[in-house]
mmCIF file of C-alpha atoms in Angstrom:
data_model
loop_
_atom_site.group_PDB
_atom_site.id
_atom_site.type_symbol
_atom_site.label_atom_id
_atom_site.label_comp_id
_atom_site.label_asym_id
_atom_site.label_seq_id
_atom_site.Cartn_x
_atom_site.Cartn_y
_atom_site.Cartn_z
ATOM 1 C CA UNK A 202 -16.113 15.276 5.508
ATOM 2 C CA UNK A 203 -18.498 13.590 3.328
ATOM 3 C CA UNK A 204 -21.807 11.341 5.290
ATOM 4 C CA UNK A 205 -20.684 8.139 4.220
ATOM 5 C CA UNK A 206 -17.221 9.474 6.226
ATOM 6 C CA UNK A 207 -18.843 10.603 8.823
ATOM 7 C CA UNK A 208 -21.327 7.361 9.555
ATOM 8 C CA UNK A 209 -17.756 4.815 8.861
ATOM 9 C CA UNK A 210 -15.527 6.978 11.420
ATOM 10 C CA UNK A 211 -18.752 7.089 13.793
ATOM 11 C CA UNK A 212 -18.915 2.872 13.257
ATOM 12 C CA UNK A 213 -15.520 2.099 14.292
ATOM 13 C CA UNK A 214 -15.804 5.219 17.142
ATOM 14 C CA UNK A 215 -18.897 2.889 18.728
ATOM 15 C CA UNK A 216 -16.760 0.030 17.680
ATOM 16 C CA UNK A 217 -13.564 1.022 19.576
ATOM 17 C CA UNK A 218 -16.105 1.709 22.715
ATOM 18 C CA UNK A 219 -17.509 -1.961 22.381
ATOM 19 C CA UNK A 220 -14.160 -3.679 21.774
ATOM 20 C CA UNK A 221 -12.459 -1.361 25.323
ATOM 21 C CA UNK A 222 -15.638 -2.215 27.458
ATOM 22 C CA UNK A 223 -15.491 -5.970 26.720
ATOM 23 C CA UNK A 224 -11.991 -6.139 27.212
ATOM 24 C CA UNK A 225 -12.504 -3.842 30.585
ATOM 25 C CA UNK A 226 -15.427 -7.224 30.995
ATOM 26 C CA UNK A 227 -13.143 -9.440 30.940
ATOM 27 C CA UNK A 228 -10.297 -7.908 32.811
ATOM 28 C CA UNK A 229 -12.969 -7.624 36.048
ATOM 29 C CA UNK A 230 -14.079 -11.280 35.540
ATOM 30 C CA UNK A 231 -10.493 -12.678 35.413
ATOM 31 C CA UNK A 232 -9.306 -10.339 38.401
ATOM 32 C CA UNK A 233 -12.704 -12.134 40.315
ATOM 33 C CA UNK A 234 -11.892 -15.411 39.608
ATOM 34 C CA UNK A 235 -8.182 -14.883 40.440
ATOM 35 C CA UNK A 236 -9.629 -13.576 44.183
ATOM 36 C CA UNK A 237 -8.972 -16.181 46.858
ATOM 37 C CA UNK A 238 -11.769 -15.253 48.554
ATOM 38 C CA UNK A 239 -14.372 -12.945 47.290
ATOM 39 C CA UNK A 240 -17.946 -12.078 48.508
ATOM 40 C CA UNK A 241 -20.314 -13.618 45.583
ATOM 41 C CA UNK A 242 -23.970 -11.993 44.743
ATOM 42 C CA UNK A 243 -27.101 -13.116 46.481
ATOM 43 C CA UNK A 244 -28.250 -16.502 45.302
ATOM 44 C CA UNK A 245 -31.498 -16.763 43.309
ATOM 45 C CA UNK A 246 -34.442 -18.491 44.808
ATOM 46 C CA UNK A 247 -34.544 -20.766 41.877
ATOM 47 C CA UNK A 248 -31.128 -21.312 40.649
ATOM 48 C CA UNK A 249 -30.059 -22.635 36.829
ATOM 49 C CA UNK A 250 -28.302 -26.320 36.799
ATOM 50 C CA UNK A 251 -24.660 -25.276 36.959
ATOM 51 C CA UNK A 252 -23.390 -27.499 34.174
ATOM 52 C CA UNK A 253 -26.800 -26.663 32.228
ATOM 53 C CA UNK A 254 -25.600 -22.862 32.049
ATOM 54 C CA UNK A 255 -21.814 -23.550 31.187
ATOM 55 C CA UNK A 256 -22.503 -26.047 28.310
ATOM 56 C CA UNK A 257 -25.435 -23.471 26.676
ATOM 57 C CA UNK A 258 -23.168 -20.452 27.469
ATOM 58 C CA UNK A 259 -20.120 -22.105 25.778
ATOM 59 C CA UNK A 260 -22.268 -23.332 23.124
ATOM 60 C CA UNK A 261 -23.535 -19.983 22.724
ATOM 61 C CA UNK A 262 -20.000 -18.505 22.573
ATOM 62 C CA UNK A 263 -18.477 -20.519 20.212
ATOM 63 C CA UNK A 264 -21.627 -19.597 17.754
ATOM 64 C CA UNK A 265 -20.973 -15.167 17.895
ATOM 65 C CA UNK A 266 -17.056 -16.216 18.055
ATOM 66 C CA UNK A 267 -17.435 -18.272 14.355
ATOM 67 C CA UNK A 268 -19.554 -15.370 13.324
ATOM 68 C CA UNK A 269 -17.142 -12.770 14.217
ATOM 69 C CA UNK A 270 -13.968 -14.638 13.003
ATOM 70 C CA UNK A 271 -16.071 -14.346 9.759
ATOM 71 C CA UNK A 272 -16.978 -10.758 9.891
ATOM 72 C CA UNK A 273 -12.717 -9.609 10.950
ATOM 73 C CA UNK A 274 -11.475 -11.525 7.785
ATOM 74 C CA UNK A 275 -14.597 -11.235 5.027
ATOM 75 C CA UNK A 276 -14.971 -7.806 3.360
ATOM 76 C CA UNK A 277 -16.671 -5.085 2.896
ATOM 77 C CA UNK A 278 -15.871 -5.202 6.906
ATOM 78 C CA UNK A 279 -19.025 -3.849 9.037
ATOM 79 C CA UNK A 280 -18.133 -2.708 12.050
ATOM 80 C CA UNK A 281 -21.674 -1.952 12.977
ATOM 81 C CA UNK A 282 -22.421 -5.592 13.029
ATOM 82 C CA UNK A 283 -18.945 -6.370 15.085
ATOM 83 C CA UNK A 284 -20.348 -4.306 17.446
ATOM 84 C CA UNK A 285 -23.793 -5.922 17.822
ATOM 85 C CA UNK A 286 -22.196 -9.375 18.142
ATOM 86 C CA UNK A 287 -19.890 -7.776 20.833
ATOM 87 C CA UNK A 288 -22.331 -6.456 22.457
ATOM 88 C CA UNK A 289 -24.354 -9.960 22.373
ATOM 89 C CA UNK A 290 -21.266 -12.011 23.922
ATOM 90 C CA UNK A 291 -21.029 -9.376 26.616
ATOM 91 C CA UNK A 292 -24.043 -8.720 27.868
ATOM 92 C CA UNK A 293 -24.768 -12.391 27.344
ATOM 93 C CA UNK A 294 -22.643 -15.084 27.377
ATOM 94 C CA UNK A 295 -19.668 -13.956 29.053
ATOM 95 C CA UNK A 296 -21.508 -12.748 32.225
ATOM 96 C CA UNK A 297 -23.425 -16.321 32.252
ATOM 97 C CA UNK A 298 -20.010 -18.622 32.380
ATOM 98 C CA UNK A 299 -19.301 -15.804 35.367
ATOM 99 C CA UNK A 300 -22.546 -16.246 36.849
ATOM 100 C CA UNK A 301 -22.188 -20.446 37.459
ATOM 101 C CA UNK A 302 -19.036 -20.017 38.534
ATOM 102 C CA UNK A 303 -20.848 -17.256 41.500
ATOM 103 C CA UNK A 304 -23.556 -20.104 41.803
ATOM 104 C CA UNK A 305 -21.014 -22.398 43.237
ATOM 105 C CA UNK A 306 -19.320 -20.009 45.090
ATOM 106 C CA UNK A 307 -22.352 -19.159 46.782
ATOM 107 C CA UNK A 308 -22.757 -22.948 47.752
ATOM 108 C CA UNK A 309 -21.625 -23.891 51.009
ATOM 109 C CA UNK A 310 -20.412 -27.068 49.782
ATOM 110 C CA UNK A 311 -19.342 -25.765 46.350
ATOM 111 C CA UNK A 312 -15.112 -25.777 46.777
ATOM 112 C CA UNK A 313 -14.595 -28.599 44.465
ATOM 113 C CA UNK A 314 -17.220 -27.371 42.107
ATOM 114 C CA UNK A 315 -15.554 -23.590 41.862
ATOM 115 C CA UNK A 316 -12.093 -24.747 41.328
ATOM 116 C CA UNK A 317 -12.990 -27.563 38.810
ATOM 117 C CA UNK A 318 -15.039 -25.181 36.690
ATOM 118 C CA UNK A 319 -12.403 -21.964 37.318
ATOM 119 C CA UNK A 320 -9.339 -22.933 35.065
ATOM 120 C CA UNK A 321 -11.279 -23.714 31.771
ATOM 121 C CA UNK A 322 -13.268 -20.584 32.048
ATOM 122 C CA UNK A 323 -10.403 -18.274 33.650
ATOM 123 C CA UNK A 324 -8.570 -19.879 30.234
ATOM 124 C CA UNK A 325 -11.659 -19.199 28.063
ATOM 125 C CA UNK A 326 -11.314 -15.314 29.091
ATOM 126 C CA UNK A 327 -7.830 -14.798 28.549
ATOM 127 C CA UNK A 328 -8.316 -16.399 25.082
ATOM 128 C CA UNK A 329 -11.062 -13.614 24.637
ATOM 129 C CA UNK A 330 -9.103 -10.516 25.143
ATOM 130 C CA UNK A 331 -6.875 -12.705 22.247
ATOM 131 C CA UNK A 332 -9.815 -12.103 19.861
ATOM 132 C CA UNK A 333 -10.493 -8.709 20.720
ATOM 133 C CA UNK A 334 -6.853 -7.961 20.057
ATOM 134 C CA UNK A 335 -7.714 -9.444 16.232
ATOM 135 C CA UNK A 336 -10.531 -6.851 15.724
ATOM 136 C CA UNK A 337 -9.342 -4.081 13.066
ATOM 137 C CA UNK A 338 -10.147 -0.455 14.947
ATOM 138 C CA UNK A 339 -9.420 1.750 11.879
ATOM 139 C CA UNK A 340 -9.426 1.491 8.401
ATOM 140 C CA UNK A 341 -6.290 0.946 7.903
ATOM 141 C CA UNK A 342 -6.265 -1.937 9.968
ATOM 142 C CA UNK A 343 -8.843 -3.437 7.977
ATOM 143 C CA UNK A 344 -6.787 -3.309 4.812
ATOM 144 C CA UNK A 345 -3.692 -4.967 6.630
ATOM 145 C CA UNK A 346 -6.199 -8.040 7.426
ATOM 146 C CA UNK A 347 -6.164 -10.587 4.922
ATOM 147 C CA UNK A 348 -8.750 -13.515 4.626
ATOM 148 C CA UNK A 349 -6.124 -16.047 5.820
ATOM 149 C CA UNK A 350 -4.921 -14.224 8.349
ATOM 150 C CA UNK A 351 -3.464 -16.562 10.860
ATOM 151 C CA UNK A 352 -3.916 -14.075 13.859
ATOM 152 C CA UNK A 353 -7.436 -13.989 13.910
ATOM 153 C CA UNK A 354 -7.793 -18.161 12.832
ATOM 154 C CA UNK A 355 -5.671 -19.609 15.523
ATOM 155 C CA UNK A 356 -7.469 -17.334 18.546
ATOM 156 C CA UNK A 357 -11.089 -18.162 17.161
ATOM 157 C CA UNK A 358 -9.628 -22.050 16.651
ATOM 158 C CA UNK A 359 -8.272 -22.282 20.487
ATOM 159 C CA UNK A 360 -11.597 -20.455 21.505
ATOM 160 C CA UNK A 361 -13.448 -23.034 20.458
ATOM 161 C CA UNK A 362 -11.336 -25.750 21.977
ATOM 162 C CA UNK A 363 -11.955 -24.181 25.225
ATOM 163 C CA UNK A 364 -16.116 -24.050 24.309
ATOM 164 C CA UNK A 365 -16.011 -28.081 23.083
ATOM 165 C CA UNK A 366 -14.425 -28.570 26.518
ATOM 166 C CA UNK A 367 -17.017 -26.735 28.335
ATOM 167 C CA UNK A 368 -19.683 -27.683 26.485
ATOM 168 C CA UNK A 369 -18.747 -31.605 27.137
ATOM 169 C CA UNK A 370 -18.824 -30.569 30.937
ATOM 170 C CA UNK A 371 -22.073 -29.022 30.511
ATOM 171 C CA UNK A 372 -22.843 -32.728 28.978
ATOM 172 C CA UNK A 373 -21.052 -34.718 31.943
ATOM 173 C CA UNK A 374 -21.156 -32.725 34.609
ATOM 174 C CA UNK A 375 -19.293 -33.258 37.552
ATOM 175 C CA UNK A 376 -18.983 -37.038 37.435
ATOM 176 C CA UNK A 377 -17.432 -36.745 33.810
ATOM 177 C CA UNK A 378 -15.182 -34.168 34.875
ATOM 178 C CA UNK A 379 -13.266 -35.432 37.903
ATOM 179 C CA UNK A 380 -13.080 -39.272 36.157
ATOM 180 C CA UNK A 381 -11.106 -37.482 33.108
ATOM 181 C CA UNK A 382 -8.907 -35.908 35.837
ATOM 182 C CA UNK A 383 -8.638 -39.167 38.105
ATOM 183 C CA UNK A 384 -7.273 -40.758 34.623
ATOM 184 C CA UNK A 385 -5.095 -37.696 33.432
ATOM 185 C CA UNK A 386 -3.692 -38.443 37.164
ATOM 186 C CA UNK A 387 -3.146 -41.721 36.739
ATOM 187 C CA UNK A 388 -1.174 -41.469 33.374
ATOM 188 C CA UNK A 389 1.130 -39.182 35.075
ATOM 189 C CA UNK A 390 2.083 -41.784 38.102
ATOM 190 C CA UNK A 391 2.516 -44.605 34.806
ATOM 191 C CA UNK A 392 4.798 -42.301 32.900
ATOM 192 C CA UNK A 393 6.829 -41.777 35.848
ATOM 193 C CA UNK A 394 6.725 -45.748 36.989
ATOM 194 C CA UNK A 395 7.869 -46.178 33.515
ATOM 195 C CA UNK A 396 10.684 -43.699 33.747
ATOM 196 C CA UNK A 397 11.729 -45.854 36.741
ATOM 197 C CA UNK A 398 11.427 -49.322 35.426
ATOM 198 C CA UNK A 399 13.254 -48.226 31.897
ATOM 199 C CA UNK A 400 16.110 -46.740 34.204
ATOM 200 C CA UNK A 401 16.876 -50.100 36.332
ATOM 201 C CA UNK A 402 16.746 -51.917 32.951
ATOM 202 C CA UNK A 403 14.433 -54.178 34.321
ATOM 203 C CA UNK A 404 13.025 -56.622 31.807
ATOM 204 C CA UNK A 405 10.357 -58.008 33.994
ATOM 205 C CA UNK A 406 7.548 -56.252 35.641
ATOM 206 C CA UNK A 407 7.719 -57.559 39.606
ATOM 207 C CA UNK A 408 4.901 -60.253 40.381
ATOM 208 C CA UNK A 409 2.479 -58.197 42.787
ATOM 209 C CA UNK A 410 1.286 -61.997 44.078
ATOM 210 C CA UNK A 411 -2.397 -60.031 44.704
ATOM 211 C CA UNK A 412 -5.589 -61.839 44.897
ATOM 212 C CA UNK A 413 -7.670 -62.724 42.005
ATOM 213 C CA UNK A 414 -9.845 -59.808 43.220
ATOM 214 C CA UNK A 415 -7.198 -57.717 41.295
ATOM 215 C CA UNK A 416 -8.321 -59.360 38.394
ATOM 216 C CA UNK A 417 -10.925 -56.728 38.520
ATOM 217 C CA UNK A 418 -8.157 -54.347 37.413
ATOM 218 C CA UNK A 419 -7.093 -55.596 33.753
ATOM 219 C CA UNK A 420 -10.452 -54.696 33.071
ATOM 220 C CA UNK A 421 -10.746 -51.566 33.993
ATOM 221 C CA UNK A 422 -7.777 -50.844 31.770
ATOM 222 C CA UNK A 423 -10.012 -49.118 29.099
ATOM 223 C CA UNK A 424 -11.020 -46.091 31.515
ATOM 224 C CA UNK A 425 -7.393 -45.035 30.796
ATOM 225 C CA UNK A 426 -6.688 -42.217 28.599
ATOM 226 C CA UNK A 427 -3.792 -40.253 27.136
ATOM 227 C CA UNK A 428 -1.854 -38.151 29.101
ATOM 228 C CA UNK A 429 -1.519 -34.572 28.588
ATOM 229 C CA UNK A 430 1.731 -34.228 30.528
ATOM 230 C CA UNK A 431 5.294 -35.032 29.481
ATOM 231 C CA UNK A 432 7.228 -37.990 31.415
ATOM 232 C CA UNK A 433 10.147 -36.845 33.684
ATOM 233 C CA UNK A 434 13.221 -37.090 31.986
ATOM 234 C CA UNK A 435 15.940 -38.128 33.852
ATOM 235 C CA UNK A 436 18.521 -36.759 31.389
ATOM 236 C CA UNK A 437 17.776 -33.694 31.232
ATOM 237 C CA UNK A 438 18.983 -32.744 34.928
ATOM 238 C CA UNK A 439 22.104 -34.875 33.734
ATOM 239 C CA UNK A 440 21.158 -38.345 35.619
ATOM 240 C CA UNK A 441 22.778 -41.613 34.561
ATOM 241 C CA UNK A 442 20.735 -43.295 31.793
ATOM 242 C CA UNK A 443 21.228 -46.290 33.690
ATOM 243 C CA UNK A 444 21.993 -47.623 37.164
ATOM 244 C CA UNK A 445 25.649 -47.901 37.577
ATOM 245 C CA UNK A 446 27.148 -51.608 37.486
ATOM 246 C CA UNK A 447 28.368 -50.849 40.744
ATOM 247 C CA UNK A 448 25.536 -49.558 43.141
ATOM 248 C CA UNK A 449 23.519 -52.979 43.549
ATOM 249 C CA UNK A 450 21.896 -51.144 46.551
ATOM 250 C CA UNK A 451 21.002 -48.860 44.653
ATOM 251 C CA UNK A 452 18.975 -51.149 41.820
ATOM 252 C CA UNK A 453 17.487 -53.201 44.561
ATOM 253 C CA UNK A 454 16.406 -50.011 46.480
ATOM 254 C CA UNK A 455 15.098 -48.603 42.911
ATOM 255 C CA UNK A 456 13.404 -52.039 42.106
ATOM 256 C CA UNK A 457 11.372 -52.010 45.560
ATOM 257 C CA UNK A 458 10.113 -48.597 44.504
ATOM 258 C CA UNK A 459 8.601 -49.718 41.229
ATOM 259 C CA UNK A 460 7.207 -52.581 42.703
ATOM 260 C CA UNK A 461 5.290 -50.573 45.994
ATOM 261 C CA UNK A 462 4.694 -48.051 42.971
ATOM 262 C CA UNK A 463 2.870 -50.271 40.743
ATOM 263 C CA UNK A 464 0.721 -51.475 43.740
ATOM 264 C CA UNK A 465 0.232 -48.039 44.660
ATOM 265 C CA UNK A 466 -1.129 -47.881 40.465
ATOM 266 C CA UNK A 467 -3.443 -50.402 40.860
ATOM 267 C CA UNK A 468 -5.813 -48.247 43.264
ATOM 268 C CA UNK A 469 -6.834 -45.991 40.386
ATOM 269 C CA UNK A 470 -8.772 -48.329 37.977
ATOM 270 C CA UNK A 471 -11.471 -49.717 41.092
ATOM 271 C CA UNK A 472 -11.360 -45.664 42.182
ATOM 272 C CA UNK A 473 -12.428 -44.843 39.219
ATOM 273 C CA UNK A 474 -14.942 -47.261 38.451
ATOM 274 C CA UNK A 475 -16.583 -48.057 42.263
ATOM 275 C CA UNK A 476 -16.248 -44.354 43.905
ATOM 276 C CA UNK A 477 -16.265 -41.187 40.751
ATOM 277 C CA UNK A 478 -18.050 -43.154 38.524
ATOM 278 C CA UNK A 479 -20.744 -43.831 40.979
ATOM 279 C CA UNK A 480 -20.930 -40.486 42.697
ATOM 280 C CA UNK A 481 -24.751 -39.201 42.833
ATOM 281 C CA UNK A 482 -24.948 -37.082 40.182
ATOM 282 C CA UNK A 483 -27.825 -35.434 42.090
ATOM 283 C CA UNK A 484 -25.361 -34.494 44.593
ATOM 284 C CA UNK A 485 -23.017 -32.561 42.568
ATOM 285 C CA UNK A 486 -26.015 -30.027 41.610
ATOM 286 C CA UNK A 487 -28.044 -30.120 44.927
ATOM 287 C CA UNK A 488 -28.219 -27.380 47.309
ATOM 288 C CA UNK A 489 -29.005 -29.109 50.416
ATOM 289 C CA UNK A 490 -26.841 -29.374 53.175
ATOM 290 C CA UNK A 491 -26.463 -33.074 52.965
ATOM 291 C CA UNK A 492 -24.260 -33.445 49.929
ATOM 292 C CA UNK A 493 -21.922 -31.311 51.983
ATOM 293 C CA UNK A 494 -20.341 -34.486 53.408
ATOM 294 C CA UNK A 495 -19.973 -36.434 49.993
ATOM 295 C CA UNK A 496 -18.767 -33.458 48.411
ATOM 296 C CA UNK A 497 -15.599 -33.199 51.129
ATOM 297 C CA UNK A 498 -15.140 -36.565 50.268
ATOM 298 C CA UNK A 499 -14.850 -36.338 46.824
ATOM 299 C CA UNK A 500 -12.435 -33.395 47.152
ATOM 300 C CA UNK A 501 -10.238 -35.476 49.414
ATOM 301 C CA UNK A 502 -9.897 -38.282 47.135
ATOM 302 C CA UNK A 503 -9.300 -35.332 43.551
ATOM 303 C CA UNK A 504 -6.740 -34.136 45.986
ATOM 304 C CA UNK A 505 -4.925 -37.222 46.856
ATOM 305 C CA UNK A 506 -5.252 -38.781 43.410
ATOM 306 C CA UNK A 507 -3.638 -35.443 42.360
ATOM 307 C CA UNK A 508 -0.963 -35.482 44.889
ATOM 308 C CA UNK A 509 0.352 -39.023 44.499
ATOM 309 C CA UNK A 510 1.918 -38.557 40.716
ATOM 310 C CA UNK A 511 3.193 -35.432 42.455
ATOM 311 C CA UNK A 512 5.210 -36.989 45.169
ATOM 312 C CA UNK A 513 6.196 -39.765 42.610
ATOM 313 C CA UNK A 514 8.201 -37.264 40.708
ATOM 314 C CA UNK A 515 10.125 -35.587 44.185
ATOM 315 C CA UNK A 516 10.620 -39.872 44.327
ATOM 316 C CA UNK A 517 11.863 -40.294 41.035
ATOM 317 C CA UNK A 518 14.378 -37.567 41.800
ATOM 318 C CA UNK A 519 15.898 -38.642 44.350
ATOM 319 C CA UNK A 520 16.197 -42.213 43.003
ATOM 320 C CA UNK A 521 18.227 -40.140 40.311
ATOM 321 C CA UNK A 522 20.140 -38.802 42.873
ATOM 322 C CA UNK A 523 21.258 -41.924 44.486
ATOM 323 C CA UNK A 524 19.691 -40.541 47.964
ATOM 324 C CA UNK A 525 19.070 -43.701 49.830
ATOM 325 C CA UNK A 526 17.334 -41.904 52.879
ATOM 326 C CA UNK A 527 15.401 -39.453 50.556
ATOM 327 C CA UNK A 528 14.262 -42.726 48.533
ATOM 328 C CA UNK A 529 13.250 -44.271 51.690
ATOM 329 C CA UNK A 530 11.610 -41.217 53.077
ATOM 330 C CA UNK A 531 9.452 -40.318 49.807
ATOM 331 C CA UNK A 532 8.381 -43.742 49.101
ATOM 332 C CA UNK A 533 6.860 -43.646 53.061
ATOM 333 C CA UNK A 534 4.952 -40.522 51.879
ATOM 334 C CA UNK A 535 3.730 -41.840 48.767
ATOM 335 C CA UNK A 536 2.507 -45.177 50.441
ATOM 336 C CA UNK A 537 1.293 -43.627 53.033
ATOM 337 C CA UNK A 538 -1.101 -41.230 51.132
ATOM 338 C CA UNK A 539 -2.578 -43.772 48.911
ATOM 339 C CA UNK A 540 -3.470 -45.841 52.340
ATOM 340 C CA UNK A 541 -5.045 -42.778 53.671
ATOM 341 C CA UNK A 542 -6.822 -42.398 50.108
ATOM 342 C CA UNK A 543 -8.339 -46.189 50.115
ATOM 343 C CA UNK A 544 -8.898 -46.072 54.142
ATOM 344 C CA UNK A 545 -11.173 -42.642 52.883
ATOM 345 C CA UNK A 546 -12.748 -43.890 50.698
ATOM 346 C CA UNK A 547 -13.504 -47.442 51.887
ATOM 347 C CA UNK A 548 -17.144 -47.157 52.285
ATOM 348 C CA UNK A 549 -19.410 -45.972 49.256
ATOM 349 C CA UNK A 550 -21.607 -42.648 49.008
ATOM 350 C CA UNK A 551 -23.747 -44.023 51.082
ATOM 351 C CA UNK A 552 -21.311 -44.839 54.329
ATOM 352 C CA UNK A 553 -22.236 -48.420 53.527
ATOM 353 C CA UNK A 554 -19.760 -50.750 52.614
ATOM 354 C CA UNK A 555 -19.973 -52.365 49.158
ATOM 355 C CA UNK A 556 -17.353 -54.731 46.705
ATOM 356 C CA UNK A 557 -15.013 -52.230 47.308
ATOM 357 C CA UNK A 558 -14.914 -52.346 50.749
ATOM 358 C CA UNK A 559 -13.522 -55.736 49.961
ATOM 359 C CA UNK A 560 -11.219 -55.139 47.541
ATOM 360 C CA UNK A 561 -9.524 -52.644 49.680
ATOM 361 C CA UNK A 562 -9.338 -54.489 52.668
ATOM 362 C CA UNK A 563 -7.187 -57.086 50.478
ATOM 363 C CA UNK A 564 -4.988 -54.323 49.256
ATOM 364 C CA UNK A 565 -4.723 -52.090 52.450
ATOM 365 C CA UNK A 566 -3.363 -56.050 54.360
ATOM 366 C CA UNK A 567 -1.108 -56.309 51.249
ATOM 367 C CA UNK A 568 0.026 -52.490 51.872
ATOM 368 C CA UNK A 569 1.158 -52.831 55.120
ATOM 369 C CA UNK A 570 2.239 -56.057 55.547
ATOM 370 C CA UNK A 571 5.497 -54.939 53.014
#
């Protein structure tokens, strides 16, 4: 065996090491953050800003993942210096994103915060052990990898999807984060409102007959954004296309729904704009007991924002179905939740009561008097 033999088989040998104690890494972290309940390390006595730590990490990440995409598909390959930037992400970054997610476990207020910040970085190290699957371990894996190898481009390319996203949380923090999901939330409940408006061929959308404080909510329109999540589609669990001729019930019943649904619609926008928007941003990083409180709060309303779309679909199917006492039933639940949500949420951060106190008042008398 010639030296230049020995010092390449000796290279990938440290390589192979690097590459099965970074996958071994990420393996622990995932299992962690999997853990419904797992004791977290002691807190430091002067903590980093959560958010500060994810966006640098990510930003950090994304950097050694361009510059190893680059090293896998450019030649001559160097494994030595694969190894060094392996090294660097998992010494580094990777335990950082793992350490803010421990920094909010370790709050007593932190719920919300862990399982906001848990999917994109749970995602972010599954995508990892993608890229170390891309890194050539022999020679003659090298020579198999071409400089358009599609492999090793598409892992790096939905790496750094997952870093932009974290990254732009590091930039918004909290506030940013659950206003993107309040809308995401809200686009659901639309598509399937749609879904139910297209079915009873209705060519009108119901007048609501609301007061002109409701005006308030055409102009909120813009905080909408696309959603990531397909519509139901009735068809495809072999539903009628359209109401039969003859089940009137049946489109008056469906017709009440959309209506109560579209009111139910309207409580997003002034959500949105008077509660998330305007949640102390001081809050969502403090470690004193009083955001506890506001915190609760705020994971009540993520939770019942999130569960409303939810029980609109169970709703949707059983309109499908032609269940006149499921209809009736669901359509209780889903009222009934976004009453709970505006009675919650009635009073601002402060527990004093503001324009939206108000506005809700209006809607919660409209609510219950149908």
């Amino acid at each position: 065996m010639t030296d230049v033999q020995f010092v390449t088989e000796n290279a990938f040998g440290e390589l192979g090491l690097t590459v099965t104690s970074t996958f071994s890494l990420l393996s622990q972290f995932i299992t962690s953050l999997d853990a419904r309940s797992i004791k977290a390390p002691e807190r430091p006595k002067d903590p980093p800003n959560t958010f500060n730590l994810i966006g640098d990490s990510a930003k950090l990440l994304k950097a050694q993942v361009t510059k190893l995409s680059l090293l896998v598909l450019n030649r001559p390959f160097t494994p030595t210096a694969i190894t060094r930037i392996l090294r660097d992400i998992s010494t580094g970054c990777l335990p950082a994103l793992m350490g803010a997610t421990d920094l909010v476990r370790q709050k007593e207020d932190g719920h919300i915060l862990f399982y906001i910040i848990r999917a994109p970085i749970r995602r972010l190290f599954r995508q990892m052990i993608n890229v170390m699957g891309e890194v050539p371990l022999h020679e003659t894996q090298v020579a198999a990898v071409k400089k358009t190898d599609r492999g090793t481009l598409v892992s790096t390319g939905i790496v750094w999807e997952t870093c932009d996203l974290l990254i732009e949380m590091g930039k918004t923090g909290l506030v940013g984060i659950v206003v993107q999901q309040a809308q995401e939330y809200r686009d659901l409940l639309q598509d399937a409102i749609a879904e139910l408006k297209e079915w009873t061929e209705s060519a009108k959308r119901p007048e609501l007959n609301l007061s002109d404080d409701f005006k308030e909510v055409s102009e909120m329109r813009e905080y909408s954004i696309s959603s990531w999540a397909e519509g139901l589609e009735g068809n495809q669990f072999g539903y009628p296309s359209v109401i039969p001729e003859n089940d009137p019930k049946l489109q008056a019943h469906v017709e009440e729904v959309v209506k109560k649904l579209q009111r139910v619609d309207l409580i997003y926008p002034p959500i949105i704009k008077r509660r998330l928007r305007r949640f102390p941003a001081n809050l969502a990083s403090s470690d004193h007991c009083q955001s506890h409180t506001q915190l609760e709060l705020l994971e009540f309303a993520m939770e019942t924002l999130k569960l409303i779309p939810e029980e609109v679909d169970e709703l949707a199917a059983a309109c499908y179905q032609r269940d006149h006492e499921e209809i009736k039933s669901q359509l209780a639940n889903v009222c009934d939740r976004a009453v709970k949500t505006m009675e919650g949420l009635s009073l601002n951060w402060q527990a004093e009561p503001d324009e939206f106190t108000e506005w809700s008042k209006k809607w919660l008398r409209i609510m219950k008097e149908t």
